[in-house]
Coordinates of C-alpha atoms in Angstrom, one line a residue:
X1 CA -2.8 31.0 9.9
X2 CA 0.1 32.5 11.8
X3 CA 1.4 30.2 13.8
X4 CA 4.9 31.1 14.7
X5 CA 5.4 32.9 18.0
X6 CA 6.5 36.2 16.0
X7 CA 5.7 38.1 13.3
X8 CA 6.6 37.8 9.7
X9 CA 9.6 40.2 9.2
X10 CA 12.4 39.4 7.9
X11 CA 15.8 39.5 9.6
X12 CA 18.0 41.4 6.6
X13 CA 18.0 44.1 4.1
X14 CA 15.1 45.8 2.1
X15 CA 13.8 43.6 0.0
X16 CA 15.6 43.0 -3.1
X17 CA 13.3 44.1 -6.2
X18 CA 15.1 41.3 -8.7
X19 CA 14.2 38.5 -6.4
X20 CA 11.0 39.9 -5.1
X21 CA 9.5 39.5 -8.7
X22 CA 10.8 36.0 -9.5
X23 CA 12.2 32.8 -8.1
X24 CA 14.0 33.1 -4.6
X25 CA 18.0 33.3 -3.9
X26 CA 20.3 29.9 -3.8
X27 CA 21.7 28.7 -0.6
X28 CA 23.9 30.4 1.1
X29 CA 22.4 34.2 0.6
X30 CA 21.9 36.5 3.0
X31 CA 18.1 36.8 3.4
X32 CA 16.5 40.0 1.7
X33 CA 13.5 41.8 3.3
X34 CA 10.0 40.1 3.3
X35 CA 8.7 39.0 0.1
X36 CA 5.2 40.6 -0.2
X37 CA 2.3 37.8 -0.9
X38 CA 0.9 37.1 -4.3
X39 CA -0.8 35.0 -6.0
X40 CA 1.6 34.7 -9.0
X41 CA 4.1 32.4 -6.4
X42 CA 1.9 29.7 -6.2
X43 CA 2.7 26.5 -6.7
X44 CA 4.6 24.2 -4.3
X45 CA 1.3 24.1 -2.5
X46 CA -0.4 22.7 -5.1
X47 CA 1.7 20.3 -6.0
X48 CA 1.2 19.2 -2.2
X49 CA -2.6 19.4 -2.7
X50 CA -2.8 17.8 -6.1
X51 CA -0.4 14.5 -4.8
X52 CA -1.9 14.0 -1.4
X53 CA -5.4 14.1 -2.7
X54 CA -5.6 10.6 -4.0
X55 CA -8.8 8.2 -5.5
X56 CA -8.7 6.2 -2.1
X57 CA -9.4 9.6 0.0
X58 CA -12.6 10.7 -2.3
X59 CA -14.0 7.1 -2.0
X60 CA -13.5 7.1 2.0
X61 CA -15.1 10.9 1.7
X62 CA -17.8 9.9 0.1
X63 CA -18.7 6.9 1.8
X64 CA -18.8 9.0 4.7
X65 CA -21.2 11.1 2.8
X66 CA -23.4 8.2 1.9
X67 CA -23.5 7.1 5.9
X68 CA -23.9 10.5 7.6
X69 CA -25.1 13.0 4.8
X70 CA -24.1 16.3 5.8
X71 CA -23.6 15.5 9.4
X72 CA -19.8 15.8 9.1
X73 CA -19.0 18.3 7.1
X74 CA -16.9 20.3 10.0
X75 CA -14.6 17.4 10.3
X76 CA -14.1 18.2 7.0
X77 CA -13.2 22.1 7.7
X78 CA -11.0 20.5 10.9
X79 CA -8.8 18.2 8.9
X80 CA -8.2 21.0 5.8
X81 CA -7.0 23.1 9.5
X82 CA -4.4 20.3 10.4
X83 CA -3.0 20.3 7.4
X84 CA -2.6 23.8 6.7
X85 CA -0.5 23.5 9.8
X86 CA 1.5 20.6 9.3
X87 CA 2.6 21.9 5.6
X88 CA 3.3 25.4 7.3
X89 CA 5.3 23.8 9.8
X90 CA 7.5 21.8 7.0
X91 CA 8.0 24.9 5.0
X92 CA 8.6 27.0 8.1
X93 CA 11.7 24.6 8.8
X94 CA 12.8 24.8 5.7
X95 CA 12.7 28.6 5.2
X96 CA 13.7 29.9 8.4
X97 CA 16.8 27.3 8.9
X98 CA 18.1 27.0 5.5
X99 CA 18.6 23.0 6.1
X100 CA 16.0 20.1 4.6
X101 CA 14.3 18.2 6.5
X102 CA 16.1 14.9 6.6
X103 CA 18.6 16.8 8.2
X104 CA 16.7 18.0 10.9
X105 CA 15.1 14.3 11.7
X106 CA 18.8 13.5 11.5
X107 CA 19.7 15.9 14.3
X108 CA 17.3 14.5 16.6
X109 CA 18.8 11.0 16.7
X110 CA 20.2 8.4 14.8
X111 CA 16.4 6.3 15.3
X112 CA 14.8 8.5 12.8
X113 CA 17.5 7.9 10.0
X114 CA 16.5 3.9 10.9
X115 CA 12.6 4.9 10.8
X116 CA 12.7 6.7 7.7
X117 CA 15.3 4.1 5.5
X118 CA 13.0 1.5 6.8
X119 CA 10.2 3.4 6.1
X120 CA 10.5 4.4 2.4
X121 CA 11.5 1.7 0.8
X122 CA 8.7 -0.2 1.9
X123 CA 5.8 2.3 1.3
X124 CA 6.9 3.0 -2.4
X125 CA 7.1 -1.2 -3.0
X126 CA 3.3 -1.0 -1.5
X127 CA 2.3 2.4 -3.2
X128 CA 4.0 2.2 -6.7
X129 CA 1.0 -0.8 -7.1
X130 CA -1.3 1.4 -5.7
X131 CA -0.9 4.2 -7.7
X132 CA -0.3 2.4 -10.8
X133 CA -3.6 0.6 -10.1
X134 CA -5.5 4.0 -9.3
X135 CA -4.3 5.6 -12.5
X136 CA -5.5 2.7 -15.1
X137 CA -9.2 2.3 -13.2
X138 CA -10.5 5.1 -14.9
X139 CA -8.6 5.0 -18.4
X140 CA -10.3 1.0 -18.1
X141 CA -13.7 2.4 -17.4
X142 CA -13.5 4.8 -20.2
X143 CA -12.1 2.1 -22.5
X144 CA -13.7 -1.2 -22.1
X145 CA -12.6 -2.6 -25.3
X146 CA -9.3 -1.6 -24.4
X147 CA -6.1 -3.3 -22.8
X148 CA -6.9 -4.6 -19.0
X149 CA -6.1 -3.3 -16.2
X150 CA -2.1 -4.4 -15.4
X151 CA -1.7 -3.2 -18.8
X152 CA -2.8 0.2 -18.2
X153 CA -1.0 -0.1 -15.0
X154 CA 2.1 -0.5 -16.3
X155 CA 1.4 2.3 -19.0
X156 CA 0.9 4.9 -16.3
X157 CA 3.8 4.0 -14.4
X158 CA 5.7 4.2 -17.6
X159 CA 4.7 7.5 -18.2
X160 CA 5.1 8.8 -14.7
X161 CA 9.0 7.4 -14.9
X162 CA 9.8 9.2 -18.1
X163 CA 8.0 12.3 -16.9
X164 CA 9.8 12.7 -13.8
X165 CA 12.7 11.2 -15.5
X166 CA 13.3 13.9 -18.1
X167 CA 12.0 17.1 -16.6
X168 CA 12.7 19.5 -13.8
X169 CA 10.3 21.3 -10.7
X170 CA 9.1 24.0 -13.5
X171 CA 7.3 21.7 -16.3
X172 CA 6.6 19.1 -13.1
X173 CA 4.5 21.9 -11.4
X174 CA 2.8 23.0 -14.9
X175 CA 1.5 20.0 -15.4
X176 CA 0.6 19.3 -11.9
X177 CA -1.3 22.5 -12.1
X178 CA -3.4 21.7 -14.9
X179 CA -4.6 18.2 -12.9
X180 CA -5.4 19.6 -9.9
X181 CA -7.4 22.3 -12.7
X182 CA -9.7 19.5 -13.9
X183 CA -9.8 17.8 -10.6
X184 CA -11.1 20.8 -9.2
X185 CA -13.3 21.6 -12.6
X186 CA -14.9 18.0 -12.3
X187 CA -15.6 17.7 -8.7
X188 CA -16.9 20.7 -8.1
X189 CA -19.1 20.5 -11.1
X190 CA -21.1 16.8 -10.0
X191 CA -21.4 18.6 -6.7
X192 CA -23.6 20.9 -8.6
X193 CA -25.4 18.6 -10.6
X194 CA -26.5 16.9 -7.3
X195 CA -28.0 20.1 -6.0
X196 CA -26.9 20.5 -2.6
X197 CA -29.0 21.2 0.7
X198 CA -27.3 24.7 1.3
X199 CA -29.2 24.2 4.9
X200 CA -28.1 21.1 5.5
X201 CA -24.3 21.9 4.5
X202 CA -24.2 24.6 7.1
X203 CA -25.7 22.3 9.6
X204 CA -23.0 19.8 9.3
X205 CA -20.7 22.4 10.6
X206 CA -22.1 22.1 14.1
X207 CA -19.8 19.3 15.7
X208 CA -21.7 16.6 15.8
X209 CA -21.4 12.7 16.7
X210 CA -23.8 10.0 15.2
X211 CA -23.6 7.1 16.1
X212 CA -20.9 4.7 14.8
X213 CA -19.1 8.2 13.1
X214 CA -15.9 7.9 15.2
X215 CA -13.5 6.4 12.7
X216 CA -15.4 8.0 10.0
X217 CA -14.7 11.7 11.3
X218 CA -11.3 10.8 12.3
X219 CA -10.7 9.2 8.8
X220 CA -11.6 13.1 7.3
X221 CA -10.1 14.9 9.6
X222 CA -6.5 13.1 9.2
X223 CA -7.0 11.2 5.6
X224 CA -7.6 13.6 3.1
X225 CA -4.3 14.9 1.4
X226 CA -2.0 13.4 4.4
X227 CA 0.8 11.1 3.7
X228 CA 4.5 11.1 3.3
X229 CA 4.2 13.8 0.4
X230 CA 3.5 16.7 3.1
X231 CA 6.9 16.4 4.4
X232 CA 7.8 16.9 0.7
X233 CA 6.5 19.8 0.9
X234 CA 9.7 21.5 1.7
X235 CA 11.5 20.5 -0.8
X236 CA 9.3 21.7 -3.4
X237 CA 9.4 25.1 -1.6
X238 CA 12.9 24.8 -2.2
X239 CA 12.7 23.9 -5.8
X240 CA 10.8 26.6 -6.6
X241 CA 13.5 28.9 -5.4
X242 CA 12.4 30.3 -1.7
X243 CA 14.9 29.6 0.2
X244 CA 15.2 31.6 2.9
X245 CA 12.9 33.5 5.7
X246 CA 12.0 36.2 3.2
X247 CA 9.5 34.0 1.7
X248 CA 7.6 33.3 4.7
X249 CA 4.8 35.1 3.4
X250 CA 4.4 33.7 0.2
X251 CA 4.9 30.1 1.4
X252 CA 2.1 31.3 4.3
X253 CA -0.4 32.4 1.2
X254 CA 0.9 29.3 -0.8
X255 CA -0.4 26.3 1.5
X256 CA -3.0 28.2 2.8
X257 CA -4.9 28.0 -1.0
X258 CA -3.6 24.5 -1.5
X259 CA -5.4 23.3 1.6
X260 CA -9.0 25.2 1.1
X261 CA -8.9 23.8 -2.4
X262 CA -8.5 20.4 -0.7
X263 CA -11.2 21.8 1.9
X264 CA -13.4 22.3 -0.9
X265 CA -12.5 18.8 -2.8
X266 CA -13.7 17.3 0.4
X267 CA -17.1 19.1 0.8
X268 CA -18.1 18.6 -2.6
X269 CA -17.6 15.0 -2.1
X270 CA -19.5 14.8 1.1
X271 CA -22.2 16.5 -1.0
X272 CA -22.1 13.8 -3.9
X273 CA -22.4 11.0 -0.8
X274 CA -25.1 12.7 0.4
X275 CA -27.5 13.8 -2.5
X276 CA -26.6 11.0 -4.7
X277 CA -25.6 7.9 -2.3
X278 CA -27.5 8.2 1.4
X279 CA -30.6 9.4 0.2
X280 CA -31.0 6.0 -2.4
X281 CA -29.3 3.6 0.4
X282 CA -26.6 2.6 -1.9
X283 CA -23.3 1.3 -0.9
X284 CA -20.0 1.8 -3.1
X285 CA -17.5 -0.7 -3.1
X286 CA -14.6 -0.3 -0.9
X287 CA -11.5 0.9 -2.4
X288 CA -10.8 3.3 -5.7
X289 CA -13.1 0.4 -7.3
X290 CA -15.9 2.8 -5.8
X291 CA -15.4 5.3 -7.7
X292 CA -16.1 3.4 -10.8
X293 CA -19.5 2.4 -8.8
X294 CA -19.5 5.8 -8.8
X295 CA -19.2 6.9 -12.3
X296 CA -22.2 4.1 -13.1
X297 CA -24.5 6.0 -10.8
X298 CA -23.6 9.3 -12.4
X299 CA -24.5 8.0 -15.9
X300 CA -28.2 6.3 -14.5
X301 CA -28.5 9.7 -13.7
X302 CA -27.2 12.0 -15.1
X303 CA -26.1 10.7 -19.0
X304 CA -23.1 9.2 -20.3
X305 CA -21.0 12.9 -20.6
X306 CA -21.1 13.4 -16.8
X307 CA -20.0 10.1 -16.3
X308 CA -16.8 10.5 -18.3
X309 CA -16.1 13.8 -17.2
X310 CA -16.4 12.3 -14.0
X311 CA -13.9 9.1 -14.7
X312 CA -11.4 12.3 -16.5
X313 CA -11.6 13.8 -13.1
X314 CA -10.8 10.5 -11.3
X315 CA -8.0 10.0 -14.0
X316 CA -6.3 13.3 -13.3
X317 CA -6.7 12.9 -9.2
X318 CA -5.0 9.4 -9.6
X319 CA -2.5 10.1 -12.5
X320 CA -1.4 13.5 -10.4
X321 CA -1.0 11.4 -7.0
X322 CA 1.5 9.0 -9.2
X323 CA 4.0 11.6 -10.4
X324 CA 3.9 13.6 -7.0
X325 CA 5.0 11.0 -5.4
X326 CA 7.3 9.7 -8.0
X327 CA 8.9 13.5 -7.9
X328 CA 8.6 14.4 -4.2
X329 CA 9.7 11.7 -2.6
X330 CA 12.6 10.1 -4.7
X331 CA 13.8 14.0 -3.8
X332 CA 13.2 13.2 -0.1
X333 CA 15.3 9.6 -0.9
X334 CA 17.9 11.7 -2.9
X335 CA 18.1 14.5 0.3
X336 CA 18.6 11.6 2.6
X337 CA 21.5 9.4 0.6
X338 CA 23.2 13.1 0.2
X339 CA 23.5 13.6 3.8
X340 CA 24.2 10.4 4.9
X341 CA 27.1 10.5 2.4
X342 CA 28.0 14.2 3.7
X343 CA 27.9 12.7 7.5
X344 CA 30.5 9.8 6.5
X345 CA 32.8 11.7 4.9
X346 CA 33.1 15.3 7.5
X347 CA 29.7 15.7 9.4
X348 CA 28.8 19.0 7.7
X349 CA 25.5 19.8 7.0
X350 CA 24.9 21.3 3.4
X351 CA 22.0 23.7 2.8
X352 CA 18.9 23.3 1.0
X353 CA 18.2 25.3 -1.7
X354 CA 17.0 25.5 -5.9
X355 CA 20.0 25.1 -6.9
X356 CA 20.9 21.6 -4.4
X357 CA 17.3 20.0 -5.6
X358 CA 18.1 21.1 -9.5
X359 CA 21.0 18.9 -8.9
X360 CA 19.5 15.9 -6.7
X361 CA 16.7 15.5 -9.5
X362 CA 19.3 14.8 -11.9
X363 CA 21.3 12.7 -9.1
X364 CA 21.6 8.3 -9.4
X365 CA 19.6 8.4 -5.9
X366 CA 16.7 10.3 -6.9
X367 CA 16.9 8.0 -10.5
X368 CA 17.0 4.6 -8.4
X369 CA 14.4 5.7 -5.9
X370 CA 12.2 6.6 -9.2
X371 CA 13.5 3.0 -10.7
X372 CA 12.6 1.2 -7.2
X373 CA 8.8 3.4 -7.5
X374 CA 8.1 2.0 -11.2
X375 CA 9.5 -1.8 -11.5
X376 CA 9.0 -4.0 -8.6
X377 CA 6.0 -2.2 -7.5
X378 CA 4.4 -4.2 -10.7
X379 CA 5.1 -7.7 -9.7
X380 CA 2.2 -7.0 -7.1
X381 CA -0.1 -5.9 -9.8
X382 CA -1.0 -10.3 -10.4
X383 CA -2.2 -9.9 -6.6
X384 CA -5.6 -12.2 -6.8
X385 CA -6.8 -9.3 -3.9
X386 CA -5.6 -6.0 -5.1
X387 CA -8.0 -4.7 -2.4
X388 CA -5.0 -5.8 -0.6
X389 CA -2.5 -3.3 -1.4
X390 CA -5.5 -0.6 -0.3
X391 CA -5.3 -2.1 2.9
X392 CA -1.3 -2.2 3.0
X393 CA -1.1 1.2 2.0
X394 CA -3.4 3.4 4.2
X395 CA -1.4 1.3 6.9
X396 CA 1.9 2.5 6.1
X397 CA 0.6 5.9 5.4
X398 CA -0.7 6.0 9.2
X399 CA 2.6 5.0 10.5
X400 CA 4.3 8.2 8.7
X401 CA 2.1 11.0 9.9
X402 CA 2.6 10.6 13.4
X403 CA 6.4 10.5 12.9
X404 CA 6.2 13.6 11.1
X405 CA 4.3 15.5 13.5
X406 CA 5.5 14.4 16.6
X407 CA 9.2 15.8 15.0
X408 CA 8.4 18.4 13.9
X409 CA 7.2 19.6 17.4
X410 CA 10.8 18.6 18.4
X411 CA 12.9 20.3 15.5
X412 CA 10.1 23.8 15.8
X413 CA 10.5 24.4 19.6
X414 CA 14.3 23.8 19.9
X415 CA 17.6 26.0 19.3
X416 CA 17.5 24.1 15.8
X417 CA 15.3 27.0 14.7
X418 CA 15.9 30.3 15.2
X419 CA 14.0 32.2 17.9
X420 CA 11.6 34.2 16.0
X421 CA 10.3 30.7 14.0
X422 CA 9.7 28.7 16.6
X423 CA 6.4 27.5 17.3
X424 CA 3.9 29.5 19.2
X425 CA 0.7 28.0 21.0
X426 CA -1.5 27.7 18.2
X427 CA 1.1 25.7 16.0
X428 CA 1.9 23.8 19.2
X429 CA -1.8 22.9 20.2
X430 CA -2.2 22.0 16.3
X431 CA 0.9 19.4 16.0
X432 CA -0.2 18.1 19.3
X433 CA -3.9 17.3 18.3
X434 CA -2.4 16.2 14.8
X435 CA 0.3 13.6 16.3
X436 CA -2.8 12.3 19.0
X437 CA -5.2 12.1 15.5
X438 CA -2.8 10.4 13.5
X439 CA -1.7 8.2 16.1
X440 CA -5.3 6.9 16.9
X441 CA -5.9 6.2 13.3
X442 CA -2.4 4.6 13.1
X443 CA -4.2 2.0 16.1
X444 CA -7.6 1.7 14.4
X445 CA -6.0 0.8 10.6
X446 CA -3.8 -2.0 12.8
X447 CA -6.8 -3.1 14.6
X448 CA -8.7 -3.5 10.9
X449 CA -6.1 -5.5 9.5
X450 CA -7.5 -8.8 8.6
X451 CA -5.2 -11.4 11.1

């Protein structure tokens, strides 16, 4: 999707062969000439993918399934649109400015330093629970005889901290590849099993509205894979070493596959809600406790096997979620102590690069964020109502994604970004339509709350 007001060319030299076949230049080098597009750069955007995907957006997928059957599956293709632009519009910033994006929120007023500060430390209290919670449903399933659930919990989020703890963007983004592998693997195979209504499918791809499908289409086009870790997406760009407008292409051809795989995560859920949930009448519990609903129905069905290749899946979707977030944003916290520190002491703005994030993931902020992720998130896990912390989190989530949005229209059409990367109409009308979305759904999950 090209949606920059120019074309892709780079502003310097030929391209430079050393760094065209390898990992991008640190900060403060002249760009080369456009990095041609391949396959072999992937990875930042699936990362992305892999950690905004989480167990809460399948369940609300395929409830939507189980109410509407195929009837929305274009809200599906919509939403995997708006997220291929908001991602491109994060990595455009980054790349074409040279400067994170803390520190262009931070350029657009003081209020958004308050916002986001505010902001983080509250959803990672909220969301370490979550995704601790997530993470041990399946291995509980799987292992009845096992520890309970906090147990587990904890486990996971034990793990995740000495992951992230010990290893840099390169292992982080192996392992994170071979998640998203089964995720993909295991989804797309119980779609199969189900034996989908190809006519139907391509019906749903007509816009339209049944009644009572408002939220419901909203919910798909704006849920799935979008929260706080998109605006991380730029700082896995720059971990991977792109750094510059060079790599425009290959961070274009990068969240473009991250997003259809998400695109197809979603239909091949929407197809499970159908075939196996609206045709039967039968309603999953609300919350990643559906899926486990879920898993029971596949093995009625289908045999014990499917249902625990099916609980390995949800494992891997959850488990991948926890150490995204417990890498991507404790960067984002580490990027924002940084320059706050830098503002205090001169008001210069350091640039972003592989080499800055090598050092922030070894910095005290990005280790106390991780800390502040892991340990008080667990006194929440003795919640009587951990259906609770579902309800707390998509809340918080809603609040971000307007904010993001609605900024990045300001930082992408102003002299903070050079000419040739500002927005054009298409990422304009996009953002707009993304900010309205998320702003709706930020009203509806307010209105839901139980007073």
């Amino acid at each position: 999707m090209e949606t920059s007001g120019t074309t892709e060319s780079g502003s310097g030299p030929g391209t430079d062969s050393k760094q065209g076949a390898g990992p991008g230049p640190g900060t403060g080098e002249l760009d080369a000439g456009p990095r041609k597009s391949s396959w072999k750069y992937i990875g930042p955007g699936i990362v992305v993918a892999a950690t905004g995907v989480g167990a809460g957006d399948l369940v609300a997928t395929l409830i939507a399934g189980s109410k509407f059957g195929y009837t929305l599956m274009w809200a599906a293709v919509i939403g995997c649109l708006v997220k291929i632009s908001l991602a491109e519009a994060v990595g455009r910033w980054h790349l074409a400015t040279g400067r994170t994006l803390f520190d262009g929120w931070r350029s657009i007023g003081g209020w958004t330093t308050g916002y986001f500060a505010v902001y983080v430390v509250i959803w990672g209290f909220v969301y370490g629970a979550t995704a601790m919670s997530s993470s041990a449903l399946p291995i509980v399933a799987l292992f009845p005889d096992g520890p309970g659930l906090k147990t587990w919990a904890i486990i996971t989020g034990l793990i995740g901290l000495v992951f992230v703890w010990f290893n840099q963007y390169a292992v982080f983004e192996k392992v994170m590849t071979v998640l998203i592998g089964v995720m993909f693997v295991v989804v797309v195979y119980v779609a199969i099993r189900v034996v989908p209504d190809v006519g139907a499918s391509f019906a749903g791809l007509l816009p339209v509205l049944p009644d009572g499908s408002l939220i419901y289409t909203l919910g798909l086009i704006g849920g799935v894979g979008g929260t706080i870790t998109m605006a991380a997406y730029g700082y896995w760009v720059n971990a991977k070493g792109w750094s510059n407008s060079s790599w425009m292409k290959v961070m274009r051809l990068d969240n473009r596959a991250a997003y259809i795989t998400t695109g197809v995560f979603v239909v091949a859920m929407l197809i499970v809600g159908a075939e196996l949930l609206h045709s039967s009448q039968i309603a999953l519990t609300k919350g990643d406790r559906g899926l486990i609903d879920l898993g029971q129905i596949l093995e009625d069905r289908f045999g014990p096997a499917t249902a625990k290749l099916f609980l390995v899946g949800f494992f891997a979707t959850s488990f991948s979620s926890l150490i995204g977030v417990w890498h991507g944003v404790s960067l984002m916290f580490a990027d924002f102590v940084e320059r706050m520190r830098a503002a205090r002491r001169s008001g210069d703005t350091a640039k972003a690069g592989s080499e800055t994030i090598g050092r922030q993931e070894r910095s005290v902020p990005f280790r106390v964020y991780l800390l502040w992720l892991t340990f008080p998130p667990m006194t929440l896990l003795w919640l009587d109502e951990p259906f609770g912390l579902v309800i707390g989190y998509g809340v918080l989530g809603a609040f971000f994604m307007p904010f993001l949005a609605l900024t990045l229209l300001m930082l992408l059409n102003s002299s903070r970004t050079p000419r040739e990367w500002r927005n054009g109409w298409l990422s304009n009308g996009m953002l707009a339509a993304a900010g309205l979305l998320f702003i709706v759904l930020c009203v509806q999950q307010v209105r839901d709350l139980p007073w």
